[in-house]
Amino acid sequence: MPRTAEPGLSSTPVTADDVDLVVRLAVAALRDVAPTAWDGKAGSLEWDCWETVEHLSDDLFAYAVQLGPRTPPVDSEVPIAWESRRPGGPETTIRVNREAGTAGLLQALEASGALLAAMVRTAPPQTRAYHVFGVSDPEGFAAMGVVETLAHVHDLAQGLELAWTPPAELCERVLTRLFPEAPRDTEPWPTLLWATGRAELPGRPRLTSWRWNGTPRA
């Protein structure tokens, strides 16, 4: 159903449980992928599917790390080095041994999601930490992790020809938290795909650039 909440009204917060849920759904969707299928492109991305899962794992790991210091930096990232394995590949810290196969790749994804969920649960709500789109709070980083997972599993589902339709209520809440200016008269999942530059909406062309707003709401 269309999103009906009015801008500015309070909404149910995005939580560590949502991070746990979305990672669990992602792992379930990807569990039966054949080892040879990971070499194909992930939707419209320039990365293959294996690299895309590494990138997603790295996003979740990086958000956890950013919340980790007793006094998180608000003007820079925690200085962990990221490198690409090849020209045009994603810059990551998380790299998974290909010999570990699908099970090992998804273990890394689960572990990174668990780290972010743990940090969101334990960081005080008043914590503020740097992100390139703006300083955010633990709820904001939880929402970022959920959006990264929703969007990149969509990319993977396109490349791997899998079904992927996440819960509308989860999409609704991360839209409200990170994309407050998104249309409110359209279904949550297509709207999230539009907001992240992955689809058109009726009367709204596909975005060629986009960003979320992680500004703390409290």
mmCIF file with all atom_site columns, C-alpha atoms in Angstrom:
data_model
loop_
_atom_site.group_PDB
_atom_site.id
_atom_site.type_symbol
_atom_site.label_atom_id
_atom_site.label_alt_id
_atom_site.label_comp_id
_atom_site.label_asym_id
_atom_site.label_entity_id
_atom_site.label_seq_id
_atom_site.pdbx_PDB_ins_code
_atom_site.Cartn_x
_atom_site.Cartn_y
_atom_site.Cartn_z
_atom_site.occupancy
_atom_site.B_iso_or_equiv
_atom_site.pdbx_formal_charge
_atom_site.auth_seq_id
_atom_site.auth_comp_id
_atom_site.auth_asym_id
_atom_site.auth_atom_id
_atom_site.pdbx_PDB_model_num
ATOM 1   C CA . MET A 1 1   ? 0.000  0.000   0.000   1.00 0.00 ? 1   MET A CA 1
ATOM 2   C CA . PRO A 1 2   ? 1.144  3.608   -0.473  1.00 0.00 ? 2   PRO A CA 1
ATOM 3   C CA . ARG A 1 3   ? 3.005  5.377   2.289   1.00 0.00 ? 3   ARG A CA 1
ATOM 4   C CA . THR A 1 4   ? 0.503  7.468   4.222   1.00 0.00 ? 4   THR A CA 1
ATOM 5   C CA . ALA A 1 5   ? 2.458  8.956   7.127   1.00 0.00 ? 5   ALA A CA 1
ATOM 6   C CA . GLU A 1 6   ? 2.848  12.705  6.940   1.00 0.00 ? 6   GLU A CA 1
ATOM 7   C CA . PRO A 1 7   ? 6.362  14.190  6.905   1.00 0.00 ? 7   PRO A CA 1
ATOM 8   C CA . GLY A 1 8   ? 7.508  15.307  10.322  1.00 0.00 ? 8   GLY A CA 1
ATOM 9   C CA . LEU A 1 9   ? 5.498  12.775  12.290  1.00 0.00 ? 9   LEU A CA 1
ATOM 10  C CA . SER A 1 10  ? 7.326  10.354  14.543  1.00 0.00 ? 10  SER A CA 1
ATOM 11  C CA . SER A 1 11  ? 7.809  6.814   13.306  1.00 0.00 ? 11  SER A CA 1
ATOM 12  C CA . THR A 1 12  ? 8.965  3.522   14.739  1.00 0.00 ? 12  THR A CA 1
ATOM 13  C CA . PRO A 1 13  ? 12.768 3.726   14.964  1.00 0.00 ? 13  PRO A CA 1
ATOM 14  C CA . VAL A 1 14  ? 15.090 1.516   12.964  1.00 0.00 ? 14  VAL A CA 1
ATOM 15  C CA . THR A 1 15  ? 16.823 -0.861  15.376  1.00 0.00 ? 15  THR A CA 1
ATOM 16  C CA . ALA A 1 16  ? 19.531 -3.483  15.693  1.00 0.00 ? 16  ALA A CA 1
ATOM 17  C CA . ASP A 1 17  ? 16.798 -6.089  15.293  1.00 0.00 ? 17  ASP A CA 1
ATOM 18  C CA . ASP A 1 18  ? 16.139 -4.696  11.830  1.00 0.00 ? 18  ASP A CA 1
ATOM 19  C CA . VAL A 1 19  ? 19.798 -5.157  10.935  1.00 0.00 ? 19  VAL A CA 1
ATOM 20  C CA . ASP A 1 20  ? 19.599 -8.747  12.159  1.00 0.00 ? 20  ASP A CA 1
ATOM 21  C CA . LEU A 1 21  ? 16.402 -9.318  10.167  1.00 0.00 ? 21  LEU A CA 1
ATOM 22  C CA . VAL A 1 22  ? 17.589 -7.921  6.870   1.00 0.00 ? 22  VAL A CA 1
ATOM 23  C CA . VAL A 1 23  ? 20.882 -9.827  7.010   1.00 0.00 ? 23  VAL A CA 1
ATOM 24  C CA . ARG A 1 24  ? 19.019 -13.019 7.857   1.00 0.00 ? 24  ARG A CA 1
ATOM 25  C CA . LEU A 1 25  ? 16.702 -12.475 4.874   1.00 0.00 ? 25  LEU A CA 1
ATOM 26  C CA . ALA A 1 26  ? 19.694 -11.755 2.629   1.00 0.00 ? 26  ALA A CA 1
ATOM 27  C CA . VAL A 1 27  ? 21.484 -14.927 3.661   1.00 0.00 ? 27  VAL A CA 1
ATOM 28  C CA . ALA A 1 28  ? 18.328 -16.973 3.096   1.00 0.00 ? 28  ALA A CA 1
ATOM 29  C CA . ALA A 1 29  ? 17.929 -15.494 -0.389  1.00 0.00 ? 29  ALA A CA 1
ATOM 30  C CA . LEU A 1 30  ? 21.562 -16.190 -1.344  1.00 0.00 ? 30  LEU A CA 1
ATOM 31  C CA . ARG A 1 31  ? 22.164 -19.509 0.444   1.00 0.00 ? 31  ARG A CA 1
ATOM 32  C CA . ASP A 1 32  ? 21.628 -21.789 -2.550  1.00 0.00 ? 32  ASP A CA 1
ATOM 33  C CA . VAL A 1 33  ? 23.660 -19.836 -5.117  1.00 0.00 ? 33  VAL A CA 1
ATOM 34  C CA . ALA A 1 34  ? 25.991 -22.126 -7.045  1.00 0.00 ? 34  ALA A CA 1
ATOM 35  C CA . PRO A 1 35  ? 29.714 -21.386 -6.538  1.00 0.00 ? 35  PRO A CA 1
ATOM 36  C CA . THR A 1 36  ? 30.197 -20.624 -10.246 1.00 0.00 ? 36  THR A CA 1
ATOM 37  C CA . ALA A 1 37  ? 27.347 -18.078 -10.347 1.00 0.00 ? 37  ALA A CA 1
ATOM 38  C CA . TRP A 1 38  ? 29.174 -15.497 -8.238  1.00 0.00 ? 38  TRP A CA 1
ATOM 39  C CA . ASP A 1 39  ? 31.363 -14.446 -11.178 1.00 0.00 ? 39  ASP A CA 1
ATOM 40  C CA . GLY A 1 40  ? 28.460 -12.773 -13.027 1.00 0.00 ? 40  GLY A CA 1
ATOM 41  C CA . LYS A 1 41  ? 27.701 -9.052  -12.802 1.00 0.00 ? 41  LYS A CA 1
ATOM 42  C CA . ALA A 1 42  ? 25.428 -7.831  -9.991  1.00 0.00 ? 42  ALA A CA 1
ATOM 43  C CA . GLY A 1 43  ? 22.616 -6.070  -11.801 1.00 0.00 ? 43  GLY A CA 1
ATOM 44  C CA . SER A 1 44  ? 23.673 -2.651  -13.097 1.00 0.00 ? 44  SER A CA 1
ATOM 45  C CA . LEU A 1 45  ? 26.850 -2.590  -10.991 1.00 0.00 ? 45  LEU A CA 1
ATOM 46  C CA . GLU A 1 46  ? 30.317 -2.958  -12.467 1.00 0.00 ? 46  GLU A CA 1
ATOM 47  C CA . TRP A 1 47  ? 31.182 -5.510  -9.781  1.00 0.00 ? 47  TRP A CA 1
ATOM 48  C CA . ASP A 1 48  ? 30.635 -9.238  -9.923  1.00 0.00 ? 48  ASP A CA 1
ATOM 49  C CA . CYS A 1 49  ? 28.305 -10.848 -7.414  1.00 0.00 ? 49  CYS A CA 1
ATOM 50  C CA . TRP A 1 50  ? 31.095 -12.097 -5.140  1.00 0.00 ? 50  TRP A CA 1
ATOM 51  C CA . GLU A 1 51  ? 32.617 -8.613  -4.966  1.00 0.00 ? 51  GLU A CA 1
ATOM 52  C CA . THR A 1 52  ? 29.194 -7.152  -4.248  1.00 0.00 ? 52  THR A CA 1
ATOM 53  C CA . VAL A 1 53  ? 28.689 -9.373  -1.200  1.00 0.00 ? 53  VAL A CA 1
ATOM 54  C CA . GLU A 1 54  ? 32.185 -8.443  -0.013  1.00 0.00 ? 54  GLU A CA 1
ATOM 55  C CA . HIS A 1 55  ? 31.292 -4.768  -0.494  1.00 0.00 ? 55  HIS A CA 1
ATOM 56  C CA . LEU A 1 56  ? 28.039 -5.201  1.432   1.00 0.00 ? 56  LEU A CA 1
ATOM 57  C CA . SER A 1 57  ? 29.854 -6.995  4.244   1.00 0.00 ? 57  SER A CA 1
ATOM 58  C CA . ASP A 1 58  ? 32.397 -4.198  4.250   1.00 0.00 ? 58  ASP A CA 1
ATOM 59  C CA . ASP A 1 59  ? 29.667 -1.546  4.515   1.00 0.00 ? 59  ASP A CA 1
ATOM 60  C CA . LEU A 1 60  ? 28.192 -3.225  7.583   1.00 0.00 ? 60  LEU A CA 1
ATOM 61  C CA . PHE A 1 61  ? 31.649 -3.689  9.098   1.00 0.00 ? 61  PHE A CA 1
ATOM 62  C CA . ALA A 1 62  ? 32.600 -0.062  8.413   1.00 0.00 ? 62  ALA A CA 1
ATOM 63  C CA . TYR A 1 63  ? 29.435 1.295   10.040  1.00 0.00 ? 63  TYR A CA 1
ATOM 64  C CA . ALA A 1 64  ? 30.119 -0.829  13.127  1.00 0.00 ? 64  ALA A CA 1
ATOM 65  C CA . VAL A 1 65  ? 33.709 0.407   13.260  1.00 0.00 ? 65  VAL A CA 1
ATOM 66  C CA . GLN A 1 66  ? 32.611 4.030   12.936  1.00 0.00 ? 66  GLN A CA 1
ATOM 67  C CA . LEU A 1 67  ? 30.458 3.670   16.058  1.00 0.00 ? 67  LEU A CA 1
ATOM 68  C CA . GLY A 1 68  ? 33.156 1.755   17.948  1.00 0.00 ? 68  GLY A CA 1
ATOM 69  C CA . PRO A 1 69  ? 35.545 4.320   19.486  1.00 0.00 ? 69  PRO A CA 1
ATOM 70  C CA . ARG A 1 70  ? 34.658 5.672   22.905  1.00 0.00 ? 70  ARG A CA 1
ATOM 71  C CA . THR A 1 71  ? 34.606 9.091   21.227  1.00 0.00 ? 71  THR A CA 1
ATOM 72  C CA . PRO A 1 72  ? 33.803 8.454   17.541  1.00 0.00 ? 72  PRO A CA 1
ATOM 73  C CA . PRO A 1 73  ? 35.261 10.882  15.005  1.00 0.00 ? 73  PRO A CA 1
ATOM 74  C CA . VAL A 1 74  ? 32.729 13.305  13.527  1.00 0.00 ? 74  VAL A CA 1
ATOM 75  C CA . ASP A 1 75  ? 34.971 14.790  10.842  1.00 0.00 ? 75  ASP A CA 1
ATOM 76  C CA . SER A 1 76  ? 36.582 11.699  9.311   1.00 0.00 ? 76  SER A CA 1
ATOM 77  C CA . GLU A 1 77  ? 36.340 7.937   9.024   1.00 0.00 ? 77  GLU A CA 1
ATOM 78  C CA . VAL A 1 78  ? 38.139 5.661   11.446  1.00 0.00 ? 78  VAL A CA 1
ATOM 79  C CA . PRO A 1 79  ? 41.420 5.271   9.505   1.00 0.00 ? 79  PRO A CA 1
ATOM 80  C CA . ILE A 1 80  ? 41.177 1.673   8.358   1.00 0.00 ? 80  ILE A CA 1
ATOM 81  C CA . ALA A 1 81  ? 42.677 1.041   4.924   1.00 0.00 ? 81  ALA A CA 1
ATOM 82  C CA . TRP A 1 82  ? 40.439 -0.097  2.077   1.00 0.00 ? 82  TRP A CA 1
ATOM 83  C CA . GLU A 1 83  ? 41.898 -1.474  -1.148  1.00 0.00 ? 83  GLU A CA 1
ATOM 84  C CA . SER A 1 84  ? 40.603 -2.782  -4.449  1.00 0.00 ? 84  SER A CA 1
ATOM 85  C CA . ARG A 1 85  ? 41.768 -6.098  -5.855  1.00 0.00 ? 85  ARG A CA 1
ATOM 86  C CA . ARG A 1 86  ? 41.458 -4.862  -9.423  1.00 0.00 ? 86  ARG A CA 1
ATOM 87  C CA . PRO A 1 87  ? 40.885 -1.613  -11.352 1.00 0.00 ? 87  PRO A CA 1
ATOM 88  C CA . GLY A 1 88  ? 37.212 -0.752  -11.050 1.00 0.00 ? 88  GLY A CA 1
ATOM 89  C CA . GLY A 1 89  ? 36.584 -3.180  -8.209  1.00 0.00 ? 89  GLY A CA 1
ATOM 90  C CA . PRO A 1 90  ? 35.169 -2.139  -4.833  1.00 0.00 ? 90  PRO A CA 1
ATOM 91  C CA . GLU A 1 91  ? 37.568 -0.842  -2.210  1.00 0.00 ? 91  GLU A CA 1
ATOM 92  C CA . THR A 1 92  ? 37.115 -3.096  0.812   1.00 0.00 ? 92  THR A CA 1
ATOM 93  C CA . THR A 1 93  ? 38.710 -4.317  3.987   1.00 0.00 ? 93  THR A CA 1
ATOM 94  C CA . ILE A 1 94  ? 36.549 -7.438  4.075   1.00 0.00 ? 94  ILE A CA 1
ATOM 95  C CA . ARG A 1 95  ? 37.822 -10.035 1.619   1.00 0.00 ? 95  ARG A CA 1
ATOM 96  C CA . VAL A 1 96  ? 36.633 -13.619 1.643   1.00 0.00 ? 96  VAL A CA 1
ATOM 97  C CA . ASN A 1 97  ? 38.692 -16.644 0.637   1.00 0.00 ? 97  ASN A CA 1
ATOM 98  C CA . ARG A 1 98  ? 37.122 -17.928 -2.583  1.00 0.00 ? 98  ARG A CA 1
ATOM 99  C CA . GLU A 1 99  ? 37.863 -21.476 -1.513  1.00 0.00 ? 99  GLU A CA 1
ATOM 100 C CA . ALA A 1 100 ? 35.291 -21.007 1.271   1.00 0.00 ? 100 ALA A CA 1
ATOM 101 C CA . GLY A 1 101 ? 32.549 -20.921 -1.352  1.00 0.00 ? 101 GLY A CA 1
ATOM 102 C CA . THR A 1 102 ? 29.017 -19.661 -0.851  1.00 0.00 ? 102 THR A CA 1
ATOM 103 C CA . ALA A 1 103 ? 28.864 -20.750 2.793   1.00 0.00 ? 103 ALA A CA 1
ATOM 104 C CA . GLY A 1 104 ? 32.024 -18.838 3.680   1.00 0.00 ? 104 GLY A CA 1
ATOM 105 C CA . LEU A 1 105 ? 30.945 -15.715 1.799   1.00 0.00 ? 105 LEU A CA 1
ATOM 106 C CA . LEU A 1 106 ? 27.638 -15.639 3.653   1.00 0.00 ? 106 LEU A CA 1
ATOM 107 C CA . GLN A 1 107 ? 29.354 -16.291 6.984   1.00 0.00 ? 107 GLN A CA 1
ATOM 108 C CA . ALA A 1 108 ? 31.318 -13.090 6.415   1.00 0.00 ? 108 ALA A CA 1
ATOM 109 C CA . LEU A 1 109 ? 28.097 -11.231 5.641   1.00 0.00 ? 109 LEU A CA 1
ATOM 110 C CA . GLU A 1 110 ? 26.442 -12.593 8.794   1.00 0.00 ? 110 GLU A CA 1
ATOM 111 C CA . ALA A 1 111 ? 29.455 -11.693 10.921  1.00 0.00 ? 111 ALA A CA 1
ATOM 112 C CA . SER A 1 112 ? 29.596 -8.120  9.614   1.00 0.00 ? 112 SER A CA 1
ATOM 113 C CA . GLY A 1 113 ? 25.876 -7.691  10.175  1.00 0.00 ? 113 GLY A CA 1
ATOM 114 C CA . ALA A 1 114 ? 26.236 -9.017  13.713  1.00 0.00 ? 114 ALA A CA 1
ATOM 115 C CA . LEU A 1 115 ? 28.992 -6.485  14.433  1.00 0.00 ? 115 LEU A CA 1
ATOM 116 C CA . LEU A 1 116 ? 26.798 -3.595  13.291  1.00 0.00 ? 116 LEU A CA 1
ATOM 117 C CA . ALA A 1 117 ? 23.790 -4.884  15.229  1.00 0.00 ? 117 ALA A CA 1
ATOM 118 C CA . ALA A 1 118 ? 25.920 -5.210  18.366  1.00 0.00 ? 118 ALA A CA 1
ATOM 119 C CA . MET A 1 119 ? 27.259 -1.671  18.066  1.00 0.00 ? 119 MET A CA 1
ATOM 120 C CA . VAL A 1 120 ? 23.790 -0.232  17.458  1.00 0.00 ? 120 VAL A CA 1
ATOM 121 C CA . ARG A 1 121 ? 22.531 -2.040  20.576  1.00 0.00 ? 121 ARG A CA 1
ATOM 122 C CA . THR A 1 122 ? 25.388 -0.894  22.802  1.00 0.00 ? 122 THR A CA 1
ATOM 123 C CA . ALA A 1 123 ? 26.228 2.621   21.587  1.00 0.00 ? 123 ALA A CA 1
ATOM 124 C CA . PRO A 1 124 ? 24.458 5.335   23.603  1.00 0.00 ? 124 PRO A CA 1
ATOM 125 C CA . PRO A 1 125 ? 21.667 7.000   21.569  1.00 0.00 ? 125 PRO A CA 1
ATOM 126 C CA . GLN A 1 126 ? 23.468 10.345  21.850  1.00 0.00 ? 126 GLN A CA 1
ATOM 127 C CA . THR A 1 127 ? 26.508 8.933   20.018  1.00 0.00 ? 127 THR A CA 1
ATOM 128 C CA . ARG A 1 128 ? 27.414 10.836  16.873  1.00 0.00 ? 128 ARG A CA 1
ATOM 129 C CA . ALA A 1 129 ? 29.807 9.531   14.218  1.00 0.00 ? 129 ALA A CA 1
ATOM 130 C CA . TYR A 1 130 ? 31.024 10.538  10.775  1.00 0.00 ? 130 TYR A CA 1
ATOM 131 C CA . HIS A 1 131 ? 29.560 9.437   7.475   1.00 0.00 ? 131 HIS A CA 1
ATOM 132 C CA . VAL A 1 132 ? 30.377 10.979  4.120   1.00 0.00 ? 132 VAL A CA 1
ATOM 133 C CA . PHE A 1 133 ? 26.691 11.985  3.770   1.00 0.00 ? 133 PHE A CA 1
ATOM 134 C CA . GLY A 1 134 ? 26.711 13.650  7.190   1.00 0.00 ? 134 GLY A CA 1
ATOM 135 C CA . VAL A 1 135 ? 27.158 12.935  10.886  1.00 0.00 ? 135 VAL A CA 1
ATOM 136 C CA . SER A 1 136 ? 24.636 10.389  12.159  1.00 0.00 ? 136 SER A CA 1
ATOM 137 C CA . ASP A 1 137 ? 23.577 8.425   15.238  1.00 0.00 ? 137 ASP A CA 1
ATOM 138 C CA . PRO A 1 138 ? 23.260 4.695   15.994  1.00 0.00 ? 138 PRO A CA 1
ATOM 139 C CA . GLU A 1 139 ? 19.731 4.527   14.563  1.00 0.00 ? 139 GLU A CA 1
ATOM 140 C CA . GLY A 1 140 ? 20.961 6.261   11.415  1.00 0.00 ? 140 GLY A CA 1
ATOM 141 C CA . PHE A 1 141 ? 23.769 3.758   10.980  1.00 0.00 ? 141 PHE A CA 1
ATOM 142 C CA . ALA A 1 142 ? 21.301 0.907   11.523  1.00 0.00 ? 142 ALA A CA 1
ATOM 143 C CA . ALA A 1 143 ? 19.093 2.355   8.792   1.00 0.00 ? 143 ALA A CA 1
ATOM 144 C CA . MET A 1 144 ? 22.103 2.763   6.500   1.00 0.00 ? 144 MET A CA 1
ATOM 145 C CA . GLY A 1 145 ? 23.006 -0.884  7.010   1.00 0.00 ? 145 GLY A CA 1
ATOM 146 C CA . VAL A 1 146 ? 19.450 -1.949  6.223   1.00 0.00 ? 146 VAL A CA 1
ATOM 147 C CA . VAL A 1 147 ? 19.324 0.161   3.049   1.00 0.00 ? 147 VAL A CA 1
ATOM 148 C CA . GLU A 1 148 ? 22.714 -1.096  1.876   1.00 0.00 ? 148 GLU A CA 1
ATOM 149 C CA . THR A 1 149 ? 21.520 -4.670  2.350   1.00 0.00 ? 149 THR A CA 1
ATOM 150 C CA . LEU A 1 150 ? 18.139 -4.168  0.701   1.00 0.00 ? 150 LEU A CA 1
ATOM 151 C CA . ALA A 1 151 ? 19.632 -2.393  -2.299  1.00 0.00 ? 151 ALA A CA 1
ATOM 152 C CA . HIS A 1 152 ? 22.635 -4.641  -2.862  1.00 0.00 ? 152 HIS A CA 1
ATOM 153 C CA . VAL A 1 153 ? 20.644 -7.841  -2.518  1.00 0.00 ? 153 VAL A CA 1
ATOM 154 C CA . HIS A 1 154 ? 18.394 -6.359  -5.198  1.00 0.00 ? 154 HIS A CA 1
ATOM 155 C CA . ASP A 1 155 ? 21.500 -5.951  -7.389  1.00 0.00 ? 155 ASP A CA 1
ATOM 156 C CA . LEU A 1 156 ? 22.520 -9.521  -6.616  1.00 0.00 ? 156 LEU A CA 1
ATOM 157 C CA . ALA A 1 157 ? 19.028 -10.861 -7.275  1.00 0.00 ? 157 ALA A CA 1
ATOM 158 C CA . GLN A 1 158 ? 19.099 -9.277  -10.722 1.00 0.00 ? 158 GLN A CA 1
ATOM 159 C CA . GLY A 1 159 ? 22.464 -10.798 -11.540 1.00 0.00 ? 159 GLY A CA 1
ATOM 160 C CA . LEU A 1 160 ? 21.634 -14.192 -10.074 1.00 0.00 ? 160 LEU A CA 1
ATOM 161 C CA . GLU A 1 161 ? 17.990 -14.274 -11.234 1.00 0.00 ? 161 GLU A CA 1
ATOM 162 C CA . LEU A 1 162 ? 16.613 -14.635 -7.723  1.00 0.00 ? 162 LEU A CA 1
ATOM 163 C CA . ALA A 1 163 ? 13.398 -13.394 -6.156  1.00 0.00 ? 163 ALA A CA 1
ATOM 164 C CA . TRP A 1 164 ? 13.864 -10.550 -3.655  1.00 0.00 ? 164 TRP A CA 1
ATOM 165 C CA . THR A 1 165 ? 10.912 -8.636  -2.226  1.00 0.00 ? 165 THR A CA 1
ATOM 166 C CA . PRO A 1 166 ? 11.672 -7.438  1.317   1.00 0.00 ? 166 PRO A CA 1
ATOM 167 C CA . PRO A 1 167 ? 9.034  -6.541  3.935   1.00 0.00 ? 167 PRO A CA 1
ATOM 168 C CA . ALA A 1 168 ? 7.170  -3.349  3.056   1.00 0.00 ? 168 ALA A CA 1
ATOM 169 C CA . GLU A 1 169 ? 7.121  -2.210  6.688   1.00 0.00 ? 169 GLU A CA 1
ATOM 170 C CA . LEU A 1 170 ? 10.913 -2.381  6.915   1.00 0.00 ? 170 LEU A CA 1
ATOM 171 C CA . CYS A 1 171 ? 11.284 -0.431  3.672   1.00 0.00 ? 171 CYS A CA 1
ATOM 172 C CA . GLU A 1 172 ? 8.794  2.124   4.969   1.00 0.00 ? 172 GLU A CA 1
ATOM 173 C CA . ARG A 1 173 ? 10.729 2.790   8.149   1.00 0.00 ? 173 ARG A CA 1
ATOM 174 C CA . VAL A 1 174 ? 14.129 3.232   6.486   1.00 0.00 ? 174 VAL A CA 1
ATOM 175 C CA . LEU A 1 175 ? 12.549 5.510   3.896   1.00 0.00 ? 175 LEU A CA 1
ATOM 176 C CA . THR A 1 176 ? 11.110 7.641   6.691   1.00 0.00 ? 176 THR A CA 1
ATOM 177 C CA . ARG A 1 177 ? 14.466 7.685   8.501   1.00 0.00 ? 177 ARG A CA 1
ATOM 178 C CA . LEU A 1 178 ? 16.852 8.320   5.601   1.00 0.00 ? 178 LEU A CA 1
ATOM 179 C CA . PHE A 1 179 ? 14.751 9.579   2.678   1.00 0.00 ? 179 PHE A CA 1
ATOM 180 C CA . PRO A 1 180 ? 12.166 11.929  4.220   1.00 0.00 ? 180 PRO A CA 1
ATOM 181 C CA . GLU A 1 181 ? 11.643 13.706  0.890   1.00 0.00 ? 181 GLU A CA 1
ATOM 182 C CA . ALA A 1 182 ? 10.793 10.528  -1.039  1.00 0.00 ? 182 ALA A CA 1
ATOM 183 C CA . PRO A 1 183 ? 7.268  10.213  -2.493  1.00 0.00 ? 183 PRO A CA 1
ATOM 184 C CA . ARG A 1 184 ? 4.676  9.117   0.039   1.00 0.00 ? 184 ARG A CA 1
ATOM 185 C CA . ASP A 1 185 ? 1.930  7.964   -2.329  1.00 0.00 ? 185 ASP A CA 1
ATOM 186 C CA . THR A 1 186 ? 3.784  4.942   -3.711  1.00 0.00 ? 186 THR A CA 1
ATOM 187 C CA . GLU A 1 187 ? 4.603  1.439   -2.460  1.00 0.00 ? 187 GLU A CA 1
ATOM 188 C CA . PRO A 1 188 ? 7.581  1.352   -0.059  1.00 0.00 ? 188 PRO A CA 1
ATOM 189 C CA . TRP A 1 189 ? 9.827  -1.157  -1.875  1.00 0.00 ? 189 TRP A CA 1
ATOM 190 C CA . PRO A 1 190 ? 9.595  0.420   -5.358  1.00 0.00 ? 190 PRO A CA 1
ATOM 191 C CA . THR A 1 191 ? 10.040 3.798   -3.692  1.00 0.00 ? 191 THR A CA 1
ATOM 192 C CA . LEU A 1 192 ? 13.229 2.655   -1.975  1.00 0.00 ? 192 LEU A CA 1
ATOM 193 C CA . LEU A 1 193 ? 14.552 1.341   -5.292  1.00 0.00 ? 193 LEU A CA 1
ATOM 194 C CA . TRP A 1 194 ? 13.770 4.723   -6.844  1.00 0.00 ? 194 TRP A CA 1
ATOM 195 C CA . ALA A 1 195 ? 15.398 6.615   -3.948  1.00 0.00 ? 195 ALA A CA 1
ATOM 196 C CA . THR A 1 196 ? 18.610 4.598   -4.395  1.00 0.00 ? 196 THR A CA 1
ATOM 197 C CA . GLY A 1 197 ? 18.778 5.129   -8.154  1.00 0.00 ? 197 GLY A CA 1
ATOM 198 C CA . ARG A 1 198 ? 17.673 1.634   -9.157  1.00 0.00 ? 198 ARG A CA 1
ATOM 199 C CA . ALA A 1 199 ? 14.216 2.087   -10.655 1.00 0.00 ? 199 ALA A CA 1
ATOM 200 C CA . GLU A 1 200 ? 11.673 4.521   -12.023 1.00 0.00 ? 200 GLU A CA 1
ATOM 201 C CA . LEU A 1 201 ? 8.378  5.461   -10.402 1.00 0.00 ? 201 LEU A CA 1
ATOM 202 C CA . PRO A 1 202 ? 5.300  6.620   -12.309 1.00 0.00 ? 202 PRO A CA 1
ATOM 203 C CA . GLY A 1 203 ? 6.055  10.164  -13.401 1.00 0.00 ? 203 GLY A CA 1
ATOM 204 C CA . ARG A 1 204 ? 9.506  10.041  -11.798 1.00 0.00 ? 204 ARG A CA 1
ATOM 205 C CA . PRO A 1 205 ? 12.521 8.992   -13.886 1.00 0.00 ? 205 PRO A CA 1
ATOM 206 C CA . ARG A 1 206 ? 15.314 6.898   -12.481 1.00 0.00 ? 206 ARG A CA 1
ATOM 207 C CA . LEU A 1 207 ? 17.724 9.019   -10.443 1.00 0.00 ? 207 LEU A CA 1
ATOM 208 C CA . THR A 1 208 ? 21.252 9.436   -11.780 1.00 0.00 ? 208 THR A CA 1
ATOM 209 C CA . SER A 1 209 ? 22.563 10.579  -8.388  1.00 0.00 ? 209 SER A CA 1
ATOM 210 C CA . TRP A 1 210 ? 21.191 10.184  -4.900  1.00 0.00 ? 210 TRP A CA 1
ATOM 211 C CA . ARG A 1 211 ? 22.077 10.367  -1.222  1.00 0.00 ? 211 ARG A CA 1
ATOM 212 C CA . TRP A 1 212 ? 20.335 9.728   2.053   1.00 0.00 ? 212 TRP A CA 1
ATOM 213 C CA . ASN A 1 213 ? 19.919 12.093  4.981   1.00 0.00 ? 213 ASN A CA 1
ATOM 214 C CA . GLY A 1 214 ? 21.288 10.497  8.127   1.00 0.00 ? 214 GLY A CA 1
ATOM 215 C CA . THR A 1 215 ? 20.813 13.593  10.293  1.00 0.00 ? 215 THR A CA 1
ATOM 216 C CA . PRO A 1 216 ? 19.762 12.526  13.811  1.00 0.00 ? 216 PRO A CA 1
ATOM 217 C CA . ARG A 1 217 ? 16.049 13.117  14.285  1.00 0.00 ? 217 ARG A CA 1
ATOM 218 C CA . ALA A 1 218 ? 16.103 13.678  18.039  1.00 0.00 ? 218 ALA A CA 1
#
